[in-house]
XYZ file of C-alpha atoms in Angstrom:
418
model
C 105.931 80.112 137.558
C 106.756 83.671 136.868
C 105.799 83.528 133.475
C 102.327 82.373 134.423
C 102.111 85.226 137.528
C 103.019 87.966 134.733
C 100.269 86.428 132.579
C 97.830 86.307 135.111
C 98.682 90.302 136.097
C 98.417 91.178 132.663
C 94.745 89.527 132.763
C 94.190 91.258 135.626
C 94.818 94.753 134.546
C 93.096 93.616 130.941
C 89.771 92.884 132.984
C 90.339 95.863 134.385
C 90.087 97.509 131.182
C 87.155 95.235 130.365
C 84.985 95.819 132.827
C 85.812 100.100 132.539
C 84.965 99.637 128.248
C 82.437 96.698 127.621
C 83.643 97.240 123.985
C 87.417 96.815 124.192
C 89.011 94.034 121.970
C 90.438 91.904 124.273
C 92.411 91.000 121.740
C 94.165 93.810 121.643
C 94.695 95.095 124.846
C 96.218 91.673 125.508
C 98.546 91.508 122.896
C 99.525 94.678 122.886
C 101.135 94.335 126.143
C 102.815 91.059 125.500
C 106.495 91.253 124.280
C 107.991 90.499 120.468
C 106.412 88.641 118.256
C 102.706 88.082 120.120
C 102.801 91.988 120.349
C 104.255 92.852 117.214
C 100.450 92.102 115.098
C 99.040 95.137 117.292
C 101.515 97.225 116.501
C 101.160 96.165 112.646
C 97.304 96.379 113.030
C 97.708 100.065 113.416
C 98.530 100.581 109.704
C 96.753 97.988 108.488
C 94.124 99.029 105.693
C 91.709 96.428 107.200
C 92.070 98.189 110.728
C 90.990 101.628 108.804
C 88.070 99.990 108.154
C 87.480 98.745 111.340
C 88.150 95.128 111.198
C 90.238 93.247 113.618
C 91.994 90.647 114.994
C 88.692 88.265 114.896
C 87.832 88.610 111.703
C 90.479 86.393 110.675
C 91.644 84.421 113.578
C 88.118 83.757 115.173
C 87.165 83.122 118.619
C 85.366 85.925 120.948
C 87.435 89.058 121.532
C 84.839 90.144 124.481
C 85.337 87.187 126.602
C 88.340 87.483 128.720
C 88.189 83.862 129.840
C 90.671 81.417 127.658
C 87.281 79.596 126.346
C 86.948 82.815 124.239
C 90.104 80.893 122.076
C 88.278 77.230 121.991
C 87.651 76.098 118.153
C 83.816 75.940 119.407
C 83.894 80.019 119.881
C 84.909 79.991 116.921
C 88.915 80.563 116.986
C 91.113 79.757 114.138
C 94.610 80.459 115.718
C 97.392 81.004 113.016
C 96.277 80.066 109.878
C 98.497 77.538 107.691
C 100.262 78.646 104.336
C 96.949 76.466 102.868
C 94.476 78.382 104.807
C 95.380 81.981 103.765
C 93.577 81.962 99.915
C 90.307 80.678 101.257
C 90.712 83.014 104.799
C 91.186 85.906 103.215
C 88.676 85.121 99.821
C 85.612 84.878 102.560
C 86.035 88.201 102.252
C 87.480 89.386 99.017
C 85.544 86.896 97.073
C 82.144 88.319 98.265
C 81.590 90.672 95.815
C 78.393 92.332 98.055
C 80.457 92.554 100.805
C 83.176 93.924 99.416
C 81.446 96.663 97.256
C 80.573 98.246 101.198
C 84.594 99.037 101.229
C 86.063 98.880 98.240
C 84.249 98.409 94.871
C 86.661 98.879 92.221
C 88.792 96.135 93.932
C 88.581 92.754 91.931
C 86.728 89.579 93.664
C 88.173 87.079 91.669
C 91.668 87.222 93.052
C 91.196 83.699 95.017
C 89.809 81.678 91.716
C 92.556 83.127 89.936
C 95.055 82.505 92.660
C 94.420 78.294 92.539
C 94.890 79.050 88.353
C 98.073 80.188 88.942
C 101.278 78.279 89.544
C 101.765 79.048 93.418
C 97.822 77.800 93.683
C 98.695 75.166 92.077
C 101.783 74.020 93.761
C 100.166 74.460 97.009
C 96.836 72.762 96.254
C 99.794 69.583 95.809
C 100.860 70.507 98.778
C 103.952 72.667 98.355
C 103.839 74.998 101.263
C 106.654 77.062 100.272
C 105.100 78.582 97.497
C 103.522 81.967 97.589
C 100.133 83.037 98.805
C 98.005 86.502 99.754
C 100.535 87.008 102.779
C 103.747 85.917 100.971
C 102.841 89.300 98.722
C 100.914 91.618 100.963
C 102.189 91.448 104.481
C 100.191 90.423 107.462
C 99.588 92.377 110.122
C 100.320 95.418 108.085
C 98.783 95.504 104.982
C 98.523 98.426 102.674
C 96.530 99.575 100.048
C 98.536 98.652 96.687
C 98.525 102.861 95.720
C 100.665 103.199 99.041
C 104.027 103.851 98.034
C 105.496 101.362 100.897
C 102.952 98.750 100.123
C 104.880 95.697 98.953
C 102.965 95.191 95.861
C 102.901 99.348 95.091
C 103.988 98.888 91.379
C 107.597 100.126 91.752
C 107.814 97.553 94.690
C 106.886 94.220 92.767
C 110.335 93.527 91.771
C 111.735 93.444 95.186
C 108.505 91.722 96.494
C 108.631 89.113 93.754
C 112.432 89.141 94.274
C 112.102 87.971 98.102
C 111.576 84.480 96.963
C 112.726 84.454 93.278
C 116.122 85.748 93.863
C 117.109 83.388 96.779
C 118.909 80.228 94.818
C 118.517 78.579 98.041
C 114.915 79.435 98.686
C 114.669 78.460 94.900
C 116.276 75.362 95.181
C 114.213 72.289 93.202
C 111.928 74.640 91.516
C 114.683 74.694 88.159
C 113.956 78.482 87.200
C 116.761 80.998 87.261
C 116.822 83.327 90.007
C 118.178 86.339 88.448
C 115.369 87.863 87.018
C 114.896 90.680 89.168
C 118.556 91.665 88.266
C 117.748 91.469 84.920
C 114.722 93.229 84.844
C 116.274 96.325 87.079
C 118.609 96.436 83.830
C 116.539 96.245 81.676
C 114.635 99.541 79.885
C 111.000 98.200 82.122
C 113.061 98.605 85.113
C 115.005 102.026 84.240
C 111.559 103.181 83.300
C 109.703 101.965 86.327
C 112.496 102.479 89.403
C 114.494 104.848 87.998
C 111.899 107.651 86.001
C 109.011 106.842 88.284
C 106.930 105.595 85.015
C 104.228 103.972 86.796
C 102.897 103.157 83.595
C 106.290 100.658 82.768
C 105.641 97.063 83.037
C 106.574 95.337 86.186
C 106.498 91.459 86.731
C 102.895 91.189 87.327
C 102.279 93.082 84.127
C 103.449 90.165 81.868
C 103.091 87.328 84.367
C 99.701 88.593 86.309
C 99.578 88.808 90.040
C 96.849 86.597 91.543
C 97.051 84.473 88.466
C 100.834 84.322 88.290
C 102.125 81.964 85.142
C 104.756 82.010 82.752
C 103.395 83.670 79.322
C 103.751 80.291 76.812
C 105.679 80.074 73.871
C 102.890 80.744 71.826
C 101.582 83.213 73.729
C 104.085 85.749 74.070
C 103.188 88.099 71.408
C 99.932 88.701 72.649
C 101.659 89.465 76.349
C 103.943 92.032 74.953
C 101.166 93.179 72.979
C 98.763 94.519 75.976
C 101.136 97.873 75.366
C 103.656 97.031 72.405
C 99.989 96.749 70.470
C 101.124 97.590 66.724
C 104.123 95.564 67.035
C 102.422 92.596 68.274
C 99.584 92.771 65.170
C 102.317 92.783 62.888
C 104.708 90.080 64.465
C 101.169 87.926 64.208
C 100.968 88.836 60.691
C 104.528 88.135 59.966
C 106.191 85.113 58.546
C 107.762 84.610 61.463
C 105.091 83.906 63.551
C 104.315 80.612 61.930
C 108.213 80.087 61.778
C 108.907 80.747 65.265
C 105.889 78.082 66.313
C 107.200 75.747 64.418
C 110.412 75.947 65.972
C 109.646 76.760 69.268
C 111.088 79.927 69.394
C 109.653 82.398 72.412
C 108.186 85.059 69.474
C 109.290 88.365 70.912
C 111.876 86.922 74.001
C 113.944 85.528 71.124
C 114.971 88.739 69.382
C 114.396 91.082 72.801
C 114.923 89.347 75.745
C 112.421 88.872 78.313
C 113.172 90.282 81.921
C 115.889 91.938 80.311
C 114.637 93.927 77.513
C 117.144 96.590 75.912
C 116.173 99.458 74.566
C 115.861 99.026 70.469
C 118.206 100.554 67.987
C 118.084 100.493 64.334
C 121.794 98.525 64.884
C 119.332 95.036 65.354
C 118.022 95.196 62.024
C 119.878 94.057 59.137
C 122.621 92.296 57.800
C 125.625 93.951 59.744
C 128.151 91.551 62.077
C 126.415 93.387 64.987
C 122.403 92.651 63.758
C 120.263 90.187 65.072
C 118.716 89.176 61.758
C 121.903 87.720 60.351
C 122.269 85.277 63.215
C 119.715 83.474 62.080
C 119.224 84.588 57.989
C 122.135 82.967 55.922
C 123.441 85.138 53.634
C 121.305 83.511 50.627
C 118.280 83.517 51.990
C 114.978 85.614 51.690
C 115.076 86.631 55.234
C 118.358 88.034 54.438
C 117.571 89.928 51.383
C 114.883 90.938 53.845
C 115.950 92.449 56.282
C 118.831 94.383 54.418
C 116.525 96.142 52.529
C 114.157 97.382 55.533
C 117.500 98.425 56.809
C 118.317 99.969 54.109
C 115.048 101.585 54.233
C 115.046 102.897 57.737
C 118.225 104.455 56.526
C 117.229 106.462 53.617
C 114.280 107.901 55.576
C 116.415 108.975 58.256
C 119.377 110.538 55.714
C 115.999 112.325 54.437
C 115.385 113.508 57.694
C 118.741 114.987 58.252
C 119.048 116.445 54.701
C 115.334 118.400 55.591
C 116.776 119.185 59.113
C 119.927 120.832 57.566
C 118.699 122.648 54.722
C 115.715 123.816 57.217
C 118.684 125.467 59.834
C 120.664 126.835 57.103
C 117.109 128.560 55.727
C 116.838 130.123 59.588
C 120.132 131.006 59.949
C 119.904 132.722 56.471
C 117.127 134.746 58.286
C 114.176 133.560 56.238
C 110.764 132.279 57.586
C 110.086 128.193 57.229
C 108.080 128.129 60.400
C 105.447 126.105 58.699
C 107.726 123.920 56.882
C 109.620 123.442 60.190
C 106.312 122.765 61.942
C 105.556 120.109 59.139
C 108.682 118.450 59.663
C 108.133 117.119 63.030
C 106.099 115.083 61.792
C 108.469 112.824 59.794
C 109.376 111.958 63.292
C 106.181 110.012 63.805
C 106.418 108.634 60.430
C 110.132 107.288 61.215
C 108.592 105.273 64.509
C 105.740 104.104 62.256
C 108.608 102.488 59.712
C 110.339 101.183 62.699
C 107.540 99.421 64.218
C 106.267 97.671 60.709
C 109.845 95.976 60.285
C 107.438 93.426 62.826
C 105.535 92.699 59.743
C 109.582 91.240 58.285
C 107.941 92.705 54.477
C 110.727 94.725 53.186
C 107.883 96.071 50.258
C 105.941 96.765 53.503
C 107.832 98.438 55.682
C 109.421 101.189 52.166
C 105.409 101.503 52.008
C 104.832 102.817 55.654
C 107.872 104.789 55.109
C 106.768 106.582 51.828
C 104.735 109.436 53.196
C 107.832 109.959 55.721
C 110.245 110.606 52.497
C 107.903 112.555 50.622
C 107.036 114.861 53.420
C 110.708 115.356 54.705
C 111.736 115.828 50.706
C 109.058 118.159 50.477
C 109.875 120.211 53.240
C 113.747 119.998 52.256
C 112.551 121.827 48.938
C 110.903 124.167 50.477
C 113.609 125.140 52.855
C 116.107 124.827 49.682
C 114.111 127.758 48.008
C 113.729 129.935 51.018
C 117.609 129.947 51.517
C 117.890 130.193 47.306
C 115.867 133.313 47.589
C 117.604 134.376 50.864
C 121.063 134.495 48.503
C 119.025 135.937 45.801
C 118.055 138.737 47.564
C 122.146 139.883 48.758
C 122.367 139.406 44.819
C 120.425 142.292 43.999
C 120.928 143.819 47.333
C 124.371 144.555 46.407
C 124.046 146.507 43.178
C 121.574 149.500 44.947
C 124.198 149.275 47.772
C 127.381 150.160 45.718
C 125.102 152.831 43.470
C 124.226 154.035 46.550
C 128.271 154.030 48.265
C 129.576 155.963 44.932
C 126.546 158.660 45.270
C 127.813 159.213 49.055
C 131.374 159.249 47.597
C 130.576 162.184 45.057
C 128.352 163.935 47.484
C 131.107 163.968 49.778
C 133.967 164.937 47.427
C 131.561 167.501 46.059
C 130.880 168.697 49.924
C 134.305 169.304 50.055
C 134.826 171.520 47.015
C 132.202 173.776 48.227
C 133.769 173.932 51.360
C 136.701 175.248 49.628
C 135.472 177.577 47.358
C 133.877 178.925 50.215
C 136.606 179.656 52.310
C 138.284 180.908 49.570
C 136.277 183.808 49.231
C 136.329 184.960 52.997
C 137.806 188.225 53.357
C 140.981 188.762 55.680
């Protein structure tokens, strides 16, 4: 009984409001006098992108907002109520999906997101009927929602992991679905998530970079490649190339994950490649086999460029230090640096003659710039050579002329009268 008097003197003071602004949402001005949860969506509403724009509660839940009478929430006005984990894709694609309408708001936002959504696992789960799965609100919010270039918007790049996380990482939650749930740990160790949370790289891939967002499916075996390849492009055109993409099909191997990881990619050091205890080649290459031969000699390749490098970088100091000018030769150098990550990347193609191909210009230039730097600190020495002989001529002639000062001096005094 005293719930339904404060009810009615809410109404009360709502029609009140009504009658003084024939435009109020009723809605609102309801709600947001009503305690926990049916007043937290007003409160939400008030940072809600949609509510910038002038939309509100209505446009999604139906029914009249300028009626105060209860009628104004009958299904025949109209009124949709809560909507059901089902309902959200098509609820919110009567808007998003109207490319017309939604060009008056936002035109560079995508209007496919709901097809794509029932192409992607979570669609697809709930179109069976799985209601746990995710949908638009699982990832956006509700009452709340932000532009995804706001930096506490749930799907703001650097915030995926977490977002994705909410579900993925609860084994509970996870329970039945038989996927590990400790990607986002992985990925937040891996050189993506140092990148991405740690630099600020908003340019570092997050999960909806290799898994899609609205579209959201695990990459296939056979597909991989071409996933890491959207930025690892060079690498990916020579893994395709490679021998080892028709090995690694025929095997079943996940191309890239099986040498890098997936959610927890390392960064790369020269220490994977080749034959060593600690390489990844030799857990799979026996010690007879091409693969083997292989991948000791791009090793062994990557190895001589970079002793080349360090023999240039050397003799180039010394040649400084020595005082002479190599500025070009220095400039000219840097670029064996490019070269070097050029070699590194065709060891994808797994052609030894390939990769000491990509790597020739790299030798020749940092040989070439070694030689030069050789004979500007040669003719740096040369020059204190023949620097030295004018020197001590010059030392003895002060010597004389000062010995020769000094008998003048003499004789001179020697003649003064007393």
């Amino acid at each position: 009984m005293r719930r339904i008097t404060t009810v009615l003197a809410l109404l009360t003071v709502v029609a009140g409001v009504a009658r003084a602004e024939e435009k109020v949402d009723l809605c609102v001005a309801c709600h947001a006098v009503l305690p926990e949860q049916l007043g937290a969506p007003v409160a939400g509403m008030q940072q809600d992108v949609h509510a910038q724009y002038g939309f509100s509660c209505a446009d999604c839940h139906g029914g009249d907002p300028s009626d105060m009478d209860l009628a104004a929430m009958a299904p025949e006005r109209g009124f949709r109520g809560k909507p059901t984990p089902g309902d959200v894709p098509n609820l919110c694609g009567r808007c998003h999906s109207d490319a017309e309408f939604m060009r008056r708001y936002n035109p560079a936002l995508p209007t496919n997101q709901r097809e794509r959504y029932w192409t992607s696992v979570h669609g697809k789960r709930l179109a069976a009927g799985d209601t746990k799965v995710a949908t638009c609100t699982s990832c956006h919010g509700v009452h709340g929602i932000k532009a995804g270039r706001q930096a506490d918007s749930p799907v703001y790049r650097a915030n995926v992991p977490s977002t994705c996380g909410h579900c993925h990482s609860k084994p509970d939650y996870m329970a039945g679905y038989d996927i590990p749930t400790d990607q986002e740990e992985r990925y937040r160790r891996s050189v993506h998530g140092e990148l991405l949370l740690h630099k600020r790289d908003l340019s570092a891939p997050t999960c909806t970079t290799c898994h899609d967002n609205h579209g959201a499916s695990p990459p296939g075996l056979t597909s991989i490649a071409e996933v890491c390849g959207q930025c690892h492009v060079n690498n990916s055109t020579f893994f395709i190339a490679s021998p080892h993409k028709p090995a690694f099909d025929q095997l079943q191997l996940p191309e890239c994950v099986t040498c890098h990881s997936n959610h927890e990619v390392r960064r790369t050091s020269d220490a994977m490649l080749g034959v060593t205890d600690d390489a990844l080649c030799s857990q799979c290459h026996a010690s007879d086999s091409k693969g083997y031969v292989a991948a000791r000699d791009m090793r062994q390749t990557i190895d001589h460029l970079k002793d080349a490098m360090q023999t240039a970088d050397a003799t180039l100091h010394h040649a400084e230090e020595l005082g002479m000018e190599v500025g070009d030769a220095r400039y000219e150098f840097h670029n064996t640096g490019a070269l070097l990550i050029q070699a590194r990347t065709s060891i994808h193609r797994f052609s030894a003659p390939y990769v000491q191909e990509v790597a020739a210009p790299g030798f020749e230039l940092a040989q070439r710039t070694e030689r030069i730097a050789a004979a500007a600190a040669a003719e740096a020495q040369s020059r204190r050579r023949h620097l030295l002989a004018p020197l001590a001529i010059l030392g003895a002639l002060m010597i004389l002329l000062a010995v020769k000062l000094r008998r003048i001096e003499k004789g001179t005094n020697g003649n003064t009268p007393r």
